[in-house]
């Protein structure tokens, strides 16, 4: 009985951890997206290290950062992603996307 309870507890812990691994990467930004391009230009102009490899396969740090911003802003957001992240309202999003892209 003790083994069964341990197995059930282990399975429950594994199931609870699954969502954390499910979203390792964001949706791909559509080719030619103007907001995404604008974000890349601005962050690369303002900050150093954007061309460095990120933990996201096939993306440098600037690409991973802007992909995160693009995915995390509301569907109807039409502004400048990078400027929003630099604003008071966007601080939390900036912190999350900086972590995602490993752009310290």
PDB file of C-alpha atoms in Angstrom:
ATOM      1  CA  UNK A   1       0.000   0.000   0.000  1.00  0.00           C
ATOM      2  CA  UNK A   2       2.870   2.338   0.834  1.00  0.00           C
ATOM      3  CA  UNK A   3       4.391   1.791  -2.627  1.00  0.00           C
ATOM      4  CA  UNK A   4       1.050   2.519  -4.274  1.00  0.00           C
ATOM      5  CA  UNK A   5       0.708   5.792  -2.349  1.00  0.00           C
ATOM      6  CA  UNK A   6       4.275   6.776  -3.299  1.00  0.00           C
ATOM      7  CA  UNK A   7       3.578   5.994  -6.952  1.00  0.00           C
ATOM      8  CA  UNK A   8       0.370   8.029  -6.880  1.00  0.00           C
ATOM      9  CA  UNK A   9       2.124  10.958  -5.204  1.00  0.00           C
ATOM     10  CA  UNK A  10       4.959  10.820  -7.732  1.00  0.00           C
ATOM     11  CA  UNK A  11       2.522  10.702 -10.639  1.00  0.00           C
ATOM     12  CA  UNK A  12       0.594  13.655  -9.208  1.00  0.00           C
ATOM     13  CA  UNK A  13       3.772  15.703  -8.838  1.00  0.00           C
ATOM     14  CA  UNK A  14       4.819  14.889 -12.389  1.00  0.00           C
ATOM     15  CA  UNK A  15       1.382  15.828 -13.737  1.00  0.00           C
ATOM     16  CA  UNK A  16       1.454  19.099 -11.813  1.00  0.00           C
ATOM     17  CA  UNK A  17       4.861  19.934 -13.262  1.00  0.00           C
ATOM     18  CA  UNK A  18       3.820  19.273 -16.866  1.00  0.00           C
ATOM     19  CA  UNK A  19       2.333  22.737 -17.576  1.00  0.00           C
ATOM     20  CA  UNK A  20       5.637  24.342 -16.589  1.00  0.00           C
ATOM     21  CA  UNK A  21       7.411  22.444 -19.360  1.00  0.00           C
ATOM     22  CA  UNK A  22       4.641  22.723 -21.942  1.00  0.00           C
ATOM     23  CA  UNK A  23       5.283  26.401 -22.761  1.00  0.00           C
ATOM     24  CA  UNK A  24       9.037  26.395 -23.295  1.00  0.00           C
ATOM     25  CA  UNK A  25       8.760  28.484 -26.444  1.00  0.00           C
ATOM     26  CA  UNK A  26       6.240  31.028 -27.680  1.00  0.00           C
ATOM     27  CA  UNK A  27       4.249  30.956 -30.901  1.00  0.00           C
ATOM     28  CA  UNK A  28       6.237  31.959 -33.949  1.00  0.00           C
ATOM     29  CA  UNK A  29       5.747  35.561 -35.022  1.00  0.00           C
ATOM     30  CA  UNK A  30       4.290  35.768 -38.544  1.00  0.00           C
ATOM     31  CA  UNK A  31       6.847  36.676 -41.192  1.00  0.00           C
ATOM     32  CA  UNK A  32       6.953  40.388 -41.897  1.00  0.00           C
ATOM     33  CA  UNK A  33       5.150  41.454 -38.707  1.00  0.00           C
ATOM     34  CA  UNK A  34       5.758  45.207 -38.376  1.00  0.00           C
ATOM     35  CA  UNK A  35       5.609  45.337 -34.565  1.00  0.00           C
ATOM     36  CA  UNK A  36       8.148  42.565 -34.241  1.00  0.00           C
ATOM     37  CA  UNK A  37      10.515  44.192 -36.752  1.00  0.00           C
ATOM     38  CA  UNK A  38      10.151  47.538 -34.973  1.00  0.00           C
ATOM     39  CA  UNK A  39      10.965  45.853 -31.673  1.00  0.00           C
ATOM     40  CA  UNK A  40      14.108  44.239 -33.076  1.00  0.00           C
ATOM     41  CA  UNK A  41      15.393  47.520 -34.478  1.00  0.00           C
ATOM     42  CA  UNK A  42      14.752  49.448 -31.267  1.00  0.00           C
ATOM     43  CA  UNK A  43      16.219  46.921 -28.817  1.00  0.00           C
ATOM     44  CA  UNK A  44      19.305  46.408 -30.960  1.00  0.00           C
ATOM     45  CA  UNK A  45      19.801  50.184 -31.200  1.00  0.00           C
ATOM     46  CA  UNK A  46      19.379  50.758 -27.458  1.00  0.00           C
ATOM     47  CA  UNK A  47      20.979  47.708 -25.864  1.00  0.00           C
ATOM     48  CA  UNK A  48      24.043  45.548 -26.368  1.00  0.00           C
ATOM     49  CA  UNK A  49      24.121  41.776 -26.599  1.00  0.00           C
ATOM     50  CA  UNK A  50      21.016  41.257 -28.713  1.00  0.00           C
ATOM     51  CA  UNK A  51      22.888  39.225 -31.306  1.00  0.00           C
ATOM     52  CA  UNK A  52      24.115  36.752 -28.686  1.00  0.00           C
ATOM     53  CA  UNK A  53      22.645  33.252 -28.610  1.00  0.00           C
ATOM     54  CA  UNK A  54      19.531  32.853 -26.470  1.00  0.00           C
ATOM     55  CA  UNK A  55      18.310  29.656 -24.808  1.00  0.00           C
ATOM     56  CA  UNK A  56      15.624  29.478 -27.505  1.00  0.00           C
ATOM     57  CA  UNK A  57      16.699  27.340 -30.445  1.00  0.00           C
ATOM     58  CA  UNK A  58      17.238  29.396 -33.591  1.00  0.00           C
ATOM     59  CA  UNK A  59      16.832  32.789 -31.896  1.00  0.00           C
ATOM     60  CA  UNK A  60      19.274  35.342 -30.630  1.00  0.00           C
ATOM     61  CA  UNK A  61      18.465  37.296 -27.463  1.00  0.00           C
ATOM     62  CA  UNK A  62      16.775  40.195 -29.277  1.00  0.00           C
ATOM     63  CA  UNK A  63      14.588  37.799 -31.275  1.00  0.00           C
ATOM     64  CA  UNK A  64      13.601  35.821 -28.177  1.00  0.00           C
ATOM     65  CA  UNK A  65      12.877  39.026 -26.234  1.00  0.00           C
ATOM     66  CA  UNK A  66      10.710  40.524 -28.977  1.00  0.00           C
ATOM     67  CA  UNK A  67       8.948  37.202 -29.581  1.00  0.00           C
ATOM     68  CA  UNK A  68       8.032  37.109 -25.905  1.00  0.00           C
ATOM     69  CA  UNK A  69       6.769  40.708 -26.012  1.00  0.00           C
ATOM     70  CA  UNK A  70       4.777  40.011 -29.172  1.00  0.00           C
ATOM     71  CA  UNK A  71       3.112  36.964 -27.598  1.00  0.00           C
ATOM     72  CA  UNK A  72       2.451  38.520 -24.199  1.00  0.00           C
ATOM     73  CA  UNK A  73       0.807  41.778 -25.275  1.00  0.00           C
ATOM     74  CA  UNK A  74      -2.951  41.729 -25.917  1.00  0.00           C
ATOM     75  CA  UNK A  75      -4.170  40.879 -29.435  1.00  0.00           C
ATOM     76  CA  UNK A  76      -5.411  44.433 -29.953  1.00  0.00           C
ATOM     77  CA  UNK A  77      -2.119  46.090 -28.911  1.00  0.00           C
ATOM     78  CA  UNK A  78      -0.975  48.263 -31.793  1.00  0.00           C
ATOM     79  CA  UNK A  79       1.882  50.224 -30.200  1.00  0.00           C
ATOM     80  CA  UNK A  80       5.633  49.835 -30.029  1.00  0.00           C
ATOM     81  CA  UNK A  81       6.404  46.638 -28.102  1.00  0.00           C
ATOM     82  CA  UNK A  82       9.812  47.761 -26.879  1.00  0.00           C
ATOM     83  CA  UNK A  83       8.603  51.196 -25.771  1.00  0.00           C
ATOM     84  CA  UNK A  84       5.745  49.547 -23.885  1.00  0.00           C
ATOM     85  CA  UNK A  85       8.191  47.213 -22.127  1.00  0.00           C
ATOM     86  CA  UNK A  86      10.225  50.259 -21.081  1.00  0.00           C
ATOM     87  CA  UNK A  87       7.155  51.990 -19.632  1.00  0.00           C
ATOM     88  CA  UNK A  88       5.888  51.793 -16.068  1.00  0.00           C
ATOM     89  CA  UNK A  89       2.990  49.556 -17.210  1.00  0.00           C
ATOM     90  CA  UNK A  90       5.347  47.238 -19.076  1.00  0.00           C
ATOM     91  CA  UNK A  91       7.920  46.634 -16.320  1.00  0.00           C
ATOM     92  CA  UNK A  92       6.552  43.221 -15.384  1.00  0.00           C
ATOM     93  CA  UNK A  93       6.467  42.139 -19.027  1.00  0.00           C
ATOM     94  CA  UNK A  94      10.013  43.429 -19.570  1.00  0.00           C
ATOM     95  CA  UNK A  95      11.253  41.420 -16.606  1.00  0.00           C
ATOM     96  CA  UNK A  96       9.544  38.250 -17.841  1.00  0.00           C
ATOM     97  CA  UNK A  97      10.837  38.609 -21.418  1.00  0.00           C
ATOM     98  CA  UNK A  98      14.339  39.484 -20.250  1.00  0.00           C
ATOM     99  CA  UNK A  99      14.362  36.251 -18.271  1.00  0.00           C
ATOM    100  CA  UNK A 100      12.900  34.278 -21.201  1.00  0.00           C
ATOM    101  CA  UNK A 101      15.589  35.541 -23.567  1.00  0.00           C
ATOM    102  CA  UNK A 102      18.374  35.315 -20.940  1.00  0.00           C
ATOM    103  CA  UNK A 103      19.211  38.925 -21.780  1.00  0.00           C
ATOM    104  CA  UNK A 104      20.524  40.226 -18.475  1.00  0.00           C
TER     105      UNK A 104
END
